[in-house]
Coordinates of C-alpha atoms in Angstrom, one line a residue:
X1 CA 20.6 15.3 -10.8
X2 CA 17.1 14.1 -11.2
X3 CA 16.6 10.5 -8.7
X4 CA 14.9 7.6 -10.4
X5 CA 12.7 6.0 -7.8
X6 CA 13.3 2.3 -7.1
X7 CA 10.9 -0.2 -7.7
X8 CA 10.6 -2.7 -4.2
X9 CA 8.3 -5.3 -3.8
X10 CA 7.2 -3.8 0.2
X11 CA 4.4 -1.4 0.3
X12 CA 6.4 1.3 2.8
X13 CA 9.3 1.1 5.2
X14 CA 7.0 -0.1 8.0
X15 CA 7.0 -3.3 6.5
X16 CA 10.2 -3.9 5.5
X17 CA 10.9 -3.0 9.3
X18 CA 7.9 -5.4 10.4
X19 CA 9.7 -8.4 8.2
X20 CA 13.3 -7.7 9.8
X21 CA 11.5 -8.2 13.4
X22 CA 9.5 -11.0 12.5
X23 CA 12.4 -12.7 11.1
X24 CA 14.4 -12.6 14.0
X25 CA 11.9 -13.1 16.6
X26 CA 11.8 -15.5 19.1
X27 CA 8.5 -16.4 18.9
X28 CA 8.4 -18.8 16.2
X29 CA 4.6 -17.7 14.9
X30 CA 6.4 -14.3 14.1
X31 CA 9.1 -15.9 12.4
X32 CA 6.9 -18.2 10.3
X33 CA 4.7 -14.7 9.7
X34 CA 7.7 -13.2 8.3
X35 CA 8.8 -16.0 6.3
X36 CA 4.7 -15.9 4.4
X37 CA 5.7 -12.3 3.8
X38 CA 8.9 -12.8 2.2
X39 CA 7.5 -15.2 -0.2
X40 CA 4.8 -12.8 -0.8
X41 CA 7.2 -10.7 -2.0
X42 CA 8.7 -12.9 -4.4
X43 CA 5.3 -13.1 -6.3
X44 CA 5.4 -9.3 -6.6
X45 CA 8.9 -9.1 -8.0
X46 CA 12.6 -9.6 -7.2
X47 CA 13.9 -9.4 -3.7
X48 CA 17.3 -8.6 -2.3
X49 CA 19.7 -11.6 -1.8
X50 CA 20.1 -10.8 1.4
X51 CA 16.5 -10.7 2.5
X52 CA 16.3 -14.4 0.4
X53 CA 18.7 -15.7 2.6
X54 CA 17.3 -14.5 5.8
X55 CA 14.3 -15.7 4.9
X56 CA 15.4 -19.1 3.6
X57 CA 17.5 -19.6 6.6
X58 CA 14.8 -19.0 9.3
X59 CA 12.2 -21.0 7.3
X60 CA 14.6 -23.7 7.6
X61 CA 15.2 -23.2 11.7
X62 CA 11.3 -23.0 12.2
X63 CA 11.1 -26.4 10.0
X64 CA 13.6 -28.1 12.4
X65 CA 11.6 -26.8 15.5
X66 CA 8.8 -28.5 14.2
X67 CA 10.3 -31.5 12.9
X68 CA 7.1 -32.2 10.9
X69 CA 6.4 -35.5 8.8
X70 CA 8.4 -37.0 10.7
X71 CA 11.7 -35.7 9.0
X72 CA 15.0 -37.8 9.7
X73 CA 18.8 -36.3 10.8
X74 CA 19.5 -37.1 6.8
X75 CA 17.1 -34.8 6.0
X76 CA 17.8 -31.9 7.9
X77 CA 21.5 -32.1 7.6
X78 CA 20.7 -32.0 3.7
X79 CA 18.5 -29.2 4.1
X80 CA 20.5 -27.2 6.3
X81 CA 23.8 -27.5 3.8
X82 CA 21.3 -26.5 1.0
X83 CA 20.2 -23.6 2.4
X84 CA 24.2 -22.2 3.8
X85 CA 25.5 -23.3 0.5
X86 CA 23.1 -20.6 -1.4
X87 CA 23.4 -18.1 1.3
X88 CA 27.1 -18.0 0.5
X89 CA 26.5 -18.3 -3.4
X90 CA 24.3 -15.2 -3.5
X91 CA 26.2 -13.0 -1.0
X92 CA 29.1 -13.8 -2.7
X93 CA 28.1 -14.2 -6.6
X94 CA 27.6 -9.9 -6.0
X95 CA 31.2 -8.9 -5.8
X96 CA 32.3 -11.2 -9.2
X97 CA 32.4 -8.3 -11.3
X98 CA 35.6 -8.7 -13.2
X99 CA 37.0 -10.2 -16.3
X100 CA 38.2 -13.4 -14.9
X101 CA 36.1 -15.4 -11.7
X102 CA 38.1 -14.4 -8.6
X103 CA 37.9 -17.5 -5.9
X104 CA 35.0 -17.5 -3.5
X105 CA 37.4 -17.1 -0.5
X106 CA 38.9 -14.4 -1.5
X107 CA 35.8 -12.2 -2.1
X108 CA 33.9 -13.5 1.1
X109 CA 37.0 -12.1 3.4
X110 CA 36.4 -8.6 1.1
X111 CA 33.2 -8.2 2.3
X112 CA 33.9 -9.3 5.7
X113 CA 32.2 -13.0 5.6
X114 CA 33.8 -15.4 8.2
X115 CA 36.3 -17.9 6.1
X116 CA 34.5 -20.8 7.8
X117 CA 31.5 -20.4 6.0
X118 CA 33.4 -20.6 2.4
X119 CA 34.7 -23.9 4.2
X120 CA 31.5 -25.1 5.5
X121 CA 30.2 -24.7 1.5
X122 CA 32.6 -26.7 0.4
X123 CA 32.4 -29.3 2.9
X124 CA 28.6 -29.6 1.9
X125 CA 29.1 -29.7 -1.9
X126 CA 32.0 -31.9 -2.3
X127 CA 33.0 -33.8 1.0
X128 CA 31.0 -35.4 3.9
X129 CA 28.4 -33.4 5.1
X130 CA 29.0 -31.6 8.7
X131 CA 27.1 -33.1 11.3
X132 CA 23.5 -31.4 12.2
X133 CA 24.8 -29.4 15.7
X134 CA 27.4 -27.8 13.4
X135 CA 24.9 -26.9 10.7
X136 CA 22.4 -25.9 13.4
X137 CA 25.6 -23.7 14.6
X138 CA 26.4 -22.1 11.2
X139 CA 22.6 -21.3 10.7
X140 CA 22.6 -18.9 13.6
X141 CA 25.9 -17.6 12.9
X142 CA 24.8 -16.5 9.1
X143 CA 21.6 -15.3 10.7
X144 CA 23.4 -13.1 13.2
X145 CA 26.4 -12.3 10.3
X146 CA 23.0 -10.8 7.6
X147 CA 21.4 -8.6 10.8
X148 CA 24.9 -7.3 11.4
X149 CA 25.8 -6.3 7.6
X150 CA 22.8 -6.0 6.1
X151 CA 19.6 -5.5 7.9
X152 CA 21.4 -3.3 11.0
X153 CA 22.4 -0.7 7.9
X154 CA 18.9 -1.1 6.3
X155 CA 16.5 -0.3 9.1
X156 CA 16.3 3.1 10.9
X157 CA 14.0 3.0 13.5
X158 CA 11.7 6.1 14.2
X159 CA 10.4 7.2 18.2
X160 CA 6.7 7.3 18.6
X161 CA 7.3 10.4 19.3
X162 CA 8.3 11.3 15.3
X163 CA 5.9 14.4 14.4
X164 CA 6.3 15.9 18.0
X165 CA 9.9 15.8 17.7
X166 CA 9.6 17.2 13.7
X167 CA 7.4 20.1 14.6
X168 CA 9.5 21.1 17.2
X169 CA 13.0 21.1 15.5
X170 CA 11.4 22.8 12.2
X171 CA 9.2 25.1 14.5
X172 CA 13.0 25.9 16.4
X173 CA 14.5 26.4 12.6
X174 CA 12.1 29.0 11.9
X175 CA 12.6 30.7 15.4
X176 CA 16.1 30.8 14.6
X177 CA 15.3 32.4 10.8
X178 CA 13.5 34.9 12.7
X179 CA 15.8 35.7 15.4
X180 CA 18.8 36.2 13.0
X181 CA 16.9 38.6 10.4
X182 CA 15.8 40.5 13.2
X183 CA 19.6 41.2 14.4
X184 CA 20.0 42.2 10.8
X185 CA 18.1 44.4 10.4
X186 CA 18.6 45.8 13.7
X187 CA 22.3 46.6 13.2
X188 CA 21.7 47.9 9.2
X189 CA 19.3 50.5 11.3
X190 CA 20.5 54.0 11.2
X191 CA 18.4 54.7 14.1
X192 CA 19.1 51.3 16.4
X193 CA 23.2 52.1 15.4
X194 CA 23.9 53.8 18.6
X195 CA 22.6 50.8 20.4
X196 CA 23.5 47.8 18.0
X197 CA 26.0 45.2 19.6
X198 CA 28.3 43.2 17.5
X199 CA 27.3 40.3 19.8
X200 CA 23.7 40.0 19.3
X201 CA 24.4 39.5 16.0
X202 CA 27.1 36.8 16.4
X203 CA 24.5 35.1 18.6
X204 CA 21.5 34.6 16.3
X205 CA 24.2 33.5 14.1
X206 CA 25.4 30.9 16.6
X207 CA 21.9 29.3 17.2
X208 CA 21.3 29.6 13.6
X209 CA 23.7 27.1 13.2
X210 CA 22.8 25.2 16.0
X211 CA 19.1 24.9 14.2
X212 CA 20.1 23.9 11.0
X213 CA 22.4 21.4 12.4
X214 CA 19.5 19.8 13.9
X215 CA 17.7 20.2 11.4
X216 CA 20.2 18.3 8.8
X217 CA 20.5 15.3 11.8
X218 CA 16.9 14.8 11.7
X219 CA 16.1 14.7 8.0
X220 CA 19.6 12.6 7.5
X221 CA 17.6 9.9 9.9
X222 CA 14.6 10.0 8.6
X223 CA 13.8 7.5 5.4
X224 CA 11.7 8.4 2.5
X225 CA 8.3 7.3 3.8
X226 CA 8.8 9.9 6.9
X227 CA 8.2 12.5 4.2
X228 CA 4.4 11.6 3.6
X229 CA 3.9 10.5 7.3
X230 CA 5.4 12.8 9.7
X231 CA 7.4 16.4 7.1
X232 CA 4.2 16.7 5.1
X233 CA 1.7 16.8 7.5
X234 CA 3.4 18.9 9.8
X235 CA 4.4 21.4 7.1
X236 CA 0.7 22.0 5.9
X237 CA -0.2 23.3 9.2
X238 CA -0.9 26.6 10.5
X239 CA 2.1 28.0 11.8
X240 CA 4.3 26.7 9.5
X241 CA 3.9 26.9 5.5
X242 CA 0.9 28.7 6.6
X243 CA 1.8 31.6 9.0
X244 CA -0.1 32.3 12.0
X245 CA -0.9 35.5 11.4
X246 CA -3.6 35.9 9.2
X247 CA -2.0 39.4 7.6
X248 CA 1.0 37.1 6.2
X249 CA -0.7 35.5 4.4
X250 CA -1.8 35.1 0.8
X251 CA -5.4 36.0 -0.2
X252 CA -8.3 34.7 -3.0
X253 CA -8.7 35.3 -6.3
X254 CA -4.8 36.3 -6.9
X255 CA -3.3 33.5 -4.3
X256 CA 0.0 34.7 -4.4
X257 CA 2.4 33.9 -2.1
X258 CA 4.3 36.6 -0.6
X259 CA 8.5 36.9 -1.4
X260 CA 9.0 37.0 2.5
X261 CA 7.5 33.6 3.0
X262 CA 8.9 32.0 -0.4
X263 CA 12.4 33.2 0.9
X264 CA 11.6 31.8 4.6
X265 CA 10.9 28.6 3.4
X266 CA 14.1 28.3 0.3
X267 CA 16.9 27.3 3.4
X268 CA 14.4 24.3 5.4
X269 CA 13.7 23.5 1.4
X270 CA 17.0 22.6 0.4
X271 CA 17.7 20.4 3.3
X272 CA 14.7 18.2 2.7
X273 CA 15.4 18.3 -1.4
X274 CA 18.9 17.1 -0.3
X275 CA 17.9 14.7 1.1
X276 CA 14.9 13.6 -0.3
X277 CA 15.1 14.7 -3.7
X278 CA 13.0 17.3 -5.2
X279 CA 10.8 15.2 -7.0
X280 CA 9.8 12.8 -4.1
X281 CA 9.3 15.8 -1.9
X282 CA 7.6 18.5 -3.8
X283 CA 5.2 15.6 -5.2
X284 CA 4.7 14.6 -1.9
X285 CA 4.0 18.7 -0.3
X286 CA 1.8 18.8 -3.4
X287 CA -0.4 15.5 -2.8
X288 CA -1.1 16.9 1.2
X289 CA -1.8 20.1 -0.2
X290 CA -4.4 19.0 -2.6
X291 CA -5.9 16.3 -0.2
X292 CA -6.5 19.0 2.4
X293 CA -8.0 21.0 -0.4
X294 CA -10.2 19.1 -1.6
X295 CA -12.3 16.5 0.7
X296 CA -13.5 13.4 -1.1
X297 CA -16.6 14.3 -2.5
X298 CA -17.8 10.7 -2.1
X299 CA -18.1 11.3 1.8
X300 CA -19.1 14.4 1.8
X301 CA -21.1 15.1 -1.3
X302 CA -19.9 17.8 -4.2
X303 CA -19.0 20.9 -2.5
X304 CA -19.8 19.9 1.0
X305 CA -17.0 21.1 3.7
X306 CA -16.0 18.5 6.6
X307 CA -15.9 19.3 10.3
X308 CA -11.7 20.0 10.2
X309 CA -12.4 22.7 7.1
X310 CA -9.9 24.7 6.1
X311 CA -10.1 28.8 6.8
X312 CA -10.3 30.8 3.6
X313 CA -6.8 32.4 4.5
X314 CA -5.0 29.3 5.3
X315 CA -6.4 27.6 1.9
X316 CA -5.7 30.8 0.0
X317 CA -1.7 30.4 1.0
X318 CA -1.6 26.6 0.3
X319 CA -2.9 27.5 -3.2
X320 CA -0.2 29.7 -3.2
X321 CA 2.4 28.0 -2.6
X322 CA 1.3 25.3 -5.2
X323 CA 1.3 28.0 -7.4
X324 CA 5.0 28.7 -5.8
X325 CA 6.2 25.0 -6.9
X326 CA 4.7 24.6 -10.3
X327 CA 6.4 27.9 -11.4
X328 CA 9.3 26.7 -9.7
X329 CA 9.4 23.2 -10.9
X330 CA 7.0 22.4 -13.2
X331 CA 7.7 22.4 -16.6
X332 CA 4.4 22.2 -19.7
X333 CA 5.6 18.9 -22.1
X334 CA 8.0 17.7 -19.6
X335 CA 11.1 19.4 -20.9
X336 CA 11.5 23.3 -22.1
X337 CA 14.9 24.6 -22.9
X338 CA 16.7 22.0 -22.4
X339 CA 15.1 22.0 -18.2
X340 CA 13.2 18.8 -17.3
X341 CA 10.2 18.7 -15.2
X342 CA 10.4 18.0 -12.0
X343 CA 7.2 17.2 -10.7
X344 CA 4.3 15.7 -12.3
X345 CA 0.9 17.3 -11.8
X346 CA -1.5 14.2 -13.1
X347 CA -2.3 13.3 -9.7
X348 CA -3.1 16.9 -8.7
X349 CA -5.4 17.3 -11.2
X350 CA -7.2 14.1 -10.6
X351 CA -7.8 15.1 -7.4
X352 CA -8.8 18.7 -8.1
X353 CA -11.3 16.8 -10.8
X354 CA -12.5 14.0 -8.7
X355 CA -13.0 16.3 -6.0
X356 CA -14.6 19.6 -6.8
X357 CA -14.9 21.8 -4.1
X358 CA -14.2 25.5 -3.3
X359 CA -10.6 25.2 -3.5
X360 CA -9.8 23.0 -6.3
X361 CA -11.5 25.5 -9.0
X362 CA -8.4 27.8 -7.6
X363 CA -5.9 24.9 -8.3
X364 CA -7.3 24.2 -11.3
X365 CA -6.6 28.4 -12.3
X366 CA -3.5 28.0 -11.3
X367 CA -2.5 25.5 -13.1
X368 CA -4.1 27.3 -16.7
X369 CA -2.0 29.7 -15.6
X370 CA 1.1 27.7 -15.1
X371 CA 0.5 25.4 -18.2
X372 CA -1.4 27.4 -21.2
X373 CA -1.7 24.2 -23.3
X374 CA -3.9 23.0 -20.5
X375 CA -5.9 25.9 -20.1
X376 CA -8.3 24.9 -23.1
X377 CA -8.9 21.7 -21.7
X378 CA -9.4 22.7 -18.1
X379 CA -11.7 25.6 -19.4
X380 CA -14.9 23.4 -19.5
X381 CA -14.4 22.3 -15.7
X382 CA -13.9 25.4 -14.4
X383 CA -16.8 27.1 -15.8
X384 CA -19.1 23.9 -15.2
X385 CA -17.5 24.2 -11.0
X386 CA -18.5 27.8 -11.5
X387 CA -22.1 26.9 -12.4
X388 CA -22.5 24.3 -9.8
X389 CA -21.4 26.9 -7.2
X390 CA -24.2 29.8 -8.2
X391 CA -26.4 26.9 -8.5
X392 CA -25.4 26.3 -5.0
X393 CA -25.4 29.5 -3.9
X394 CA -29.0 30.2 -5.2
X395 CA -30.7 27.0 -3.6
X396 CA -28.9 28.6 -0.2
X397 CA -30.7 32.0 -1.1
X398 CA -34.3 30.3 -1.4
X399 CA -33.5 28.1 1.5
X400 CA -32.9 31.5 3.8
X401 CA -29.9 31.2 4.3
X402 CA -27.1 34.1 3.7
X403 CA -26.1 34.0 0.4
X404 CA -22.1 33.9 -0.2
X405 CA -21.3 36.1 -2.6
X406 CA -23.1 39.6 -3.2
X407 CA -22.6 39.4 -7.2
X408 CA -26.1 38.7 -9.3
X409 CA -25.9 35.0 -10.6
X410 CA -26.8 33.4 -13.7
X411 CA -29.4 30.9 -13.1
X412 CA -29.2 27.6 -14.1
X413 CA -31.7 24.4 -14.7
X414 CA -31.1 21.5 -12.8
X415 CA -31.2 19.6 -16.5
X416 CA -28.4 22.0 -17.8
X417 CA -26.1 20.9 -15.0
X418 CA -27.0 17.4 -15.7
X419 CA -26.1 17.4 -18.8
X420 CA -23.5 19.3 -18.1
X421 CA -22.3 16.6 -15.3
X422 CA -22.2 14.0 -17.6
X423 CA -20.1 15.6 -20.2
X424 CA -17.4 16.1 -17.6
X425 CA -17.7 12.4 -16.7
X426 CA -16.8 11.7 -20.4
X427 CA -14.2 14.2 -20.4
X428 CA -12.7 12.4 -16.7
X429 CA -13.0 9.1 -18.8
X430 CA -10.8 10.1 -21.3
X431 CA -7.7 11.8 -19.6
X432 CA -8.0 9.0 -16.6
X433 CA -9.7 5.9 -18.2
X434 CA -13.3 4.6 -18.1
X435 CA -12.2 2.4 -15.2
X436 CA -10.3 4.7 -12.6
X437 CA -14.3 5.8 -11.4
X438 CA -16.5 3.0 -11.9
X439 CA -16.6 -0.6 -11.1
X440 CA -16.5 -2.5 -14.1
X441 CA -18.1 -5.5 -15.1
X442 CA -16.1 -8.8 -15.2
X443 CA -16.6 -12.7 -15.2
X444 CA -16.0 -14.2 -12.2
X445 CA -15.8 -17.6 -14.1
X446 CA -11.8 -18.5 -14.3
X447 CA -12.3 -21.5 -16.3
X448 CA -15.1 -20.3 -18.6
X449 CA -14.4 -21.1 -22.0
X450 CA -13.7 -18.6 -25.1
X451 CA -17.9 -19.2 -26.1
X452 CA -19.1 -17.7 -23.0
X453 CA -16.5 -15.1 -22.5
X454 CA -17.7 -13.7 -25.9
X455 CA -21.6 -14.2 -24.7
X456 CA -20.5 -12.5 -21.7
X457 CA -18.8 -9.3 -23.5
X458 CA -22.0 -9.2 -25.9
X459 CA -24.7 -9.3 -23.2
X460 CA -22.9 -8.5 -19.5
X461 CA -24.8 -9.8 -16.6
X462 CA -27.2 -7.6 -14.9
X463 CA -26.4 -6.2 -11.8
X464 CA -27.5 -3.6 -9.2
X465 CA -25.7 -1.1 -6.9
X466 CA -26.7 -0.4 -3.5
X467 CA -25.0 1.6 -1.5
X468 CA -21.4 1.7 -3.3
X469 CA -22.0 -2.8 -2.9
X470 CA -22.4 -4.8 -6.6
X471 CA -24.9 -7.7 -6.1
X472 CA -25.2 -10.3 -8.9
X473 CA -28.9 -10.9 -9.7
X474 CA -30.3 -14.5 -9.6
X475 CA -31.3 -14.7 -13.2
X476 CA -27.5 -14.3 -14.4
X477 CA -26.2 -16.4 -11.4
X478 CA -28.8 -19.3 -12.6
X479 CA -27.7 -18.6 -16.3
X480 CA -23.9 -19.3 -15.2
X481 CA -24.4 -21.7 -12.9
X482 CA -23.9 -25.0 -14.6
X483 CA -20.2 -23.5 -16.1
X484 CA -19.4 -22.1 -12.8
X485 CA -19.7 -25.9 -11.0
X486 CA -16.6 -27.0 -12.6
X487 CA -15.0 -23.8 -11.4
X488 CA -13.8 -22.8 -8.0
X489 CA -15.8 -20.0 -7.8
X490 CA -19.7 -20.1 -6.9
X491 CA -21.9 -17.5 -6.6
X492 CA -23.5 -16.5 -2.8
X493 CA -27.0 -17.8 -2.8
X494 CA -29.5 -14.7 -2.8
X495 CA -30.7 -15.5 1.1
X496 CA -27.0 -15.0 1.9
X497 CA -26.7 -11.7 0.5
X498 CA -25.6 -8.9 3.2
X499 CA -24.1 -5.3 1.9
X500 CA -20.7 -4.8 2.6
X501 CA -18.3 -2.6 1.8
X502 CA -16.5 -2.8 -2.3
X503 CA -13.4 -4.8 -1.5
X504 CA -14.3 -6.7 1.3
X505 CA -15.7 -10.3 1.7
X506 CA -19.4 -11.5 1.8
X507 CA -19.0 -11.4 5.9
X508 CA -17.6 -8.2 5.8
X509 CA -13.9 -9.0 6.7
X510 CA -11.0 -7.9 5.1
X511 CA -9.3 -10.6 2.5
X512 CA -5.3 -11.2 3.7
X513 CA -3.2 -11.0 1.0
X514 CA -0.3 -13.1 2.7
X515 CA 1.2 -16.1 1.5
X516 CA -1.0 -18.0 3.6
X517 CA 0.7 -21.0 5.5
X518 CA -1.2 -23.9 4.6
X519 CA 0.5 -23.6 0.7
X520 CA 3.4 -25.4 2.2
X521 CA 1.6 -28.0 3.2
X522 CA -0.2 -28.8 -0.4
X523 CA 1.7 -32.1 -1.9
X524 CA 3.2 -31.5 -5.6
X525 CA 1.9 -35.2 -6.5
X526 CA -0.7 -37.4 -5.5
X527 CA 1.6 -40.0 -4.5
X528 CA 5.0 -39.8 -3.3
X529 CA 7.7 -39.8 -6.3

């Protein structure tokens, strides 16, 4: 059954783990850290209950640490039973899902919340409020009560040592795979029967089961993320997907992967769709498989290789065994037959199109092949990657240099490929959007008024690129400058201006995105109500 993913408002699991820590620090820095972080999260969407109270109930110890503006016993003791009451509430108000309301006690003891607590609520809504040690009391308890049932079953921790230990139980698996189909086909020998023992077979069947019970343990404790950080990686190396011997493996222009390997893999590939799911894993296998494909052209320049290049052979077999998962799991218009796709291949082209290089011309074959109703709109690319690489291949010739290929090429103008360049750059805008590849030009004025917005959309400001940095020139920040006084933006003054990486500030530093601390500072009124 095909797994939804679930939207969550933390970037990866390191996070969430880095919030549980912070929140139950010592230190109270680290606490009030993860409490900014929490709230950060709120902006970007809903957050669990349980990480709402945790946060809400160490915001309110670090507040009584620092007993700032001078805050009375009163106070405290108000804000304390606030913050229990709702902690109850919420954990609670998730196990009402009957007709009729069933009492509170009754469904805190059902998912194992001390009964003083629901009597601690009640206290603080209807009767005298407890006195501040006991609140102070009931704050750690409920702190120590959420790590125990929530966060403890949340968070699973990973060793340092994480791809080590991966590449050696998978590289075991395999050893075991090998072991076993050896015995096999040792005892089906006519010619080894007289020296076949029933026991060698029974042992390669023993560790076998030893491996793939490690196997199962390890991908079991490892969380989704682990799949693009530590499986992935390790997977795409040589020796593994990629078999060290060169003579196992798959070879240019066909690419296709050989039934031995395919077969090798299908056992280690069902525990990790198991687990994982297919779509989060195969999308994942085919997003390191591209990236290693295809190096960022913007670094290295179109067709350039990097230091840590792939060999043909080993790139020949990845390509394969993309090839291998899109026949497998790829499906052209999403369903055929009543059989859903599972994988999406929009990211894989982007990169094979962003990207061109050796390799991704091969991808981009392969996926014609897998998807004919995409092979007339891929057809332009290929052939202009074609061009580009005998143009390449020719300025090598005249250079001195060995030429590549042994074929006579076409020869081609350096206007042709221009104009062929910038056809594919319209063709780029329209699958992926104007915007996905160049910076676009916006107003920086937040309070500029419907008047100049328009001025600005008929006549944008002039600007000029250097080095991938956009620098505002003096005659449109002086032609903005008496609307952008009222606003809380201002332009750098042209002395000040340094180039620095796009995304980064003026100074070259990195903006946090944090709920920085000083908002809860920042008085609702100008006077007190």
């Amino acid at each position: 059954m095909l797994k939804f993913p679930k939207v969550v408002p933390w970037a990866s699991t390191e996070e969430y783990m880095t919030v549980a820590d912070c929140l139950y620090s010592s230190d109270i820095s680290e606490r009030k850290r993860g409490v900014a972080i929490v709230k950060a999260w709120r902006a970007r969407g809903r957050v669990p209950v349980a990480i709402e109270a945790t946060a809400s109930l160490a915001e309110m110890c670090v507040a009584d640490h620092e007993q700032r503006h001078g805050v009375t016993i009163c106070q405290l003791q108000h804000m304390y039973a606030m913050a229990l009451i709702r902690f109850v509430n919420s954990i609670v108000d998730l196990e009402q899902k009957g007709v009729y309301a069933q009492s509170v006690a009754m469904l805190a003891g059902r998912i194992g919340m001390p009964a003083w607590f629901v009597e601690l609520r009640h206290a603080g809504t209807h009767e005298q409020l407890p006195s501040l040690a006991t609140l102070r009391s009931a704050c750690a308890q409920a702190l120590l009560w959420l790590r125990d049932y929530y966060w403890s079953k949340q968070v699973r921790r990973l060793p340092a040592d994480t791809m080590i230990q991966v590449r050696a139980v998978i590289a075991e698996y395999l050893s075991a795979c090998e072991t076993r189909q050896a015995s096999v086909a040792m005892v089906a020998s006519r010619s080894a029967k007289h020296s076949a023992n029933p026991s060698v077979l029974a042992a390669a069947e023993a560790t076998m089961e030893v491996a793939t019970a490690a196997l199962t343990a390890l991908v079991v404790r490892l969380h989704a993320d682990a799949v693009r950080l530590y499986v992935v990686p390790v997977l795409i190396e040589s020796g593994f997907l990629v078999p060290s011997e060169k003579r196992l493996r798959a070879k240019f222009p066909d690419c296709n992967l050989p039934p031995a390997l395919a077969d090798a893999w299908s056992a280690p590939f069902a525990v990790f769709t198991s687990s994982w799911g297919e779509t989060l894993f195969y999308e994942e296998l085919l997003a390191a498989m591209v990236s290693a494909l295809t190096p960022d052209s913007s670094e290295l320049g179109i067709f350039e290789s990097g230091d840590g290049a792939l060999s043909t052979s080993h790139a020949a077999t990845l390509v394969a065994w993309i090839r291998w998962i899109l026949e497998a799991h790829y499906v052209p218009n999403g369903t055929a037959g009543g059989k859903s796709s599972t994988v999406s291949i929009e990211d894989l082209l982007e990169g094979c199109l962003r990207n061109p290089s050796y390799y991704s011309r091969s991808v981009l074959r392969v996926v014609s092949d897998v998807d004919p109703a995409l092979k007339r709109d891929l057809k332009p690319f290929v052939e202009y990657m074609g061009k580009a690489l005998a143009a390449l291949v020719a300025d090598e010739a005249k250079a001195g240099a060995p030429p590549t290929n042994s074929k006579p090429l076409p020869t081609v103008s350096l206007k042709t490929l221009q104009e062929e360049e910038a056809l594919m750059q319209r063709r780029l805008d329209q699958l992926f959007g104007a915007g996905r590849g160049a910076s676009q030009i916006e107003s920086m004025d937040v309070d500029a008024s419907a008047n100049s917005i328009a001025t600005a959309t008929s006549a944008p400001e002039p600007r000029s690129a250097v080095n991938g940095t956009t620098a505002i020139t003096a005659a449109a920040a002086k032609a903005h400058q008496t609307e952008a006084a009222a606003s809380r933006w201002s332009y750098v003054p042209e002395t000040a201006w340094a180039q620095c990486p796009i995304g980064a500030l003026c100074d070259g530093s990195i903006p946090a995105l944090e709920w920085p601390a000083w908002i809860d500072n920042v008085p609702l009124h100008a006077t007190p109500l």
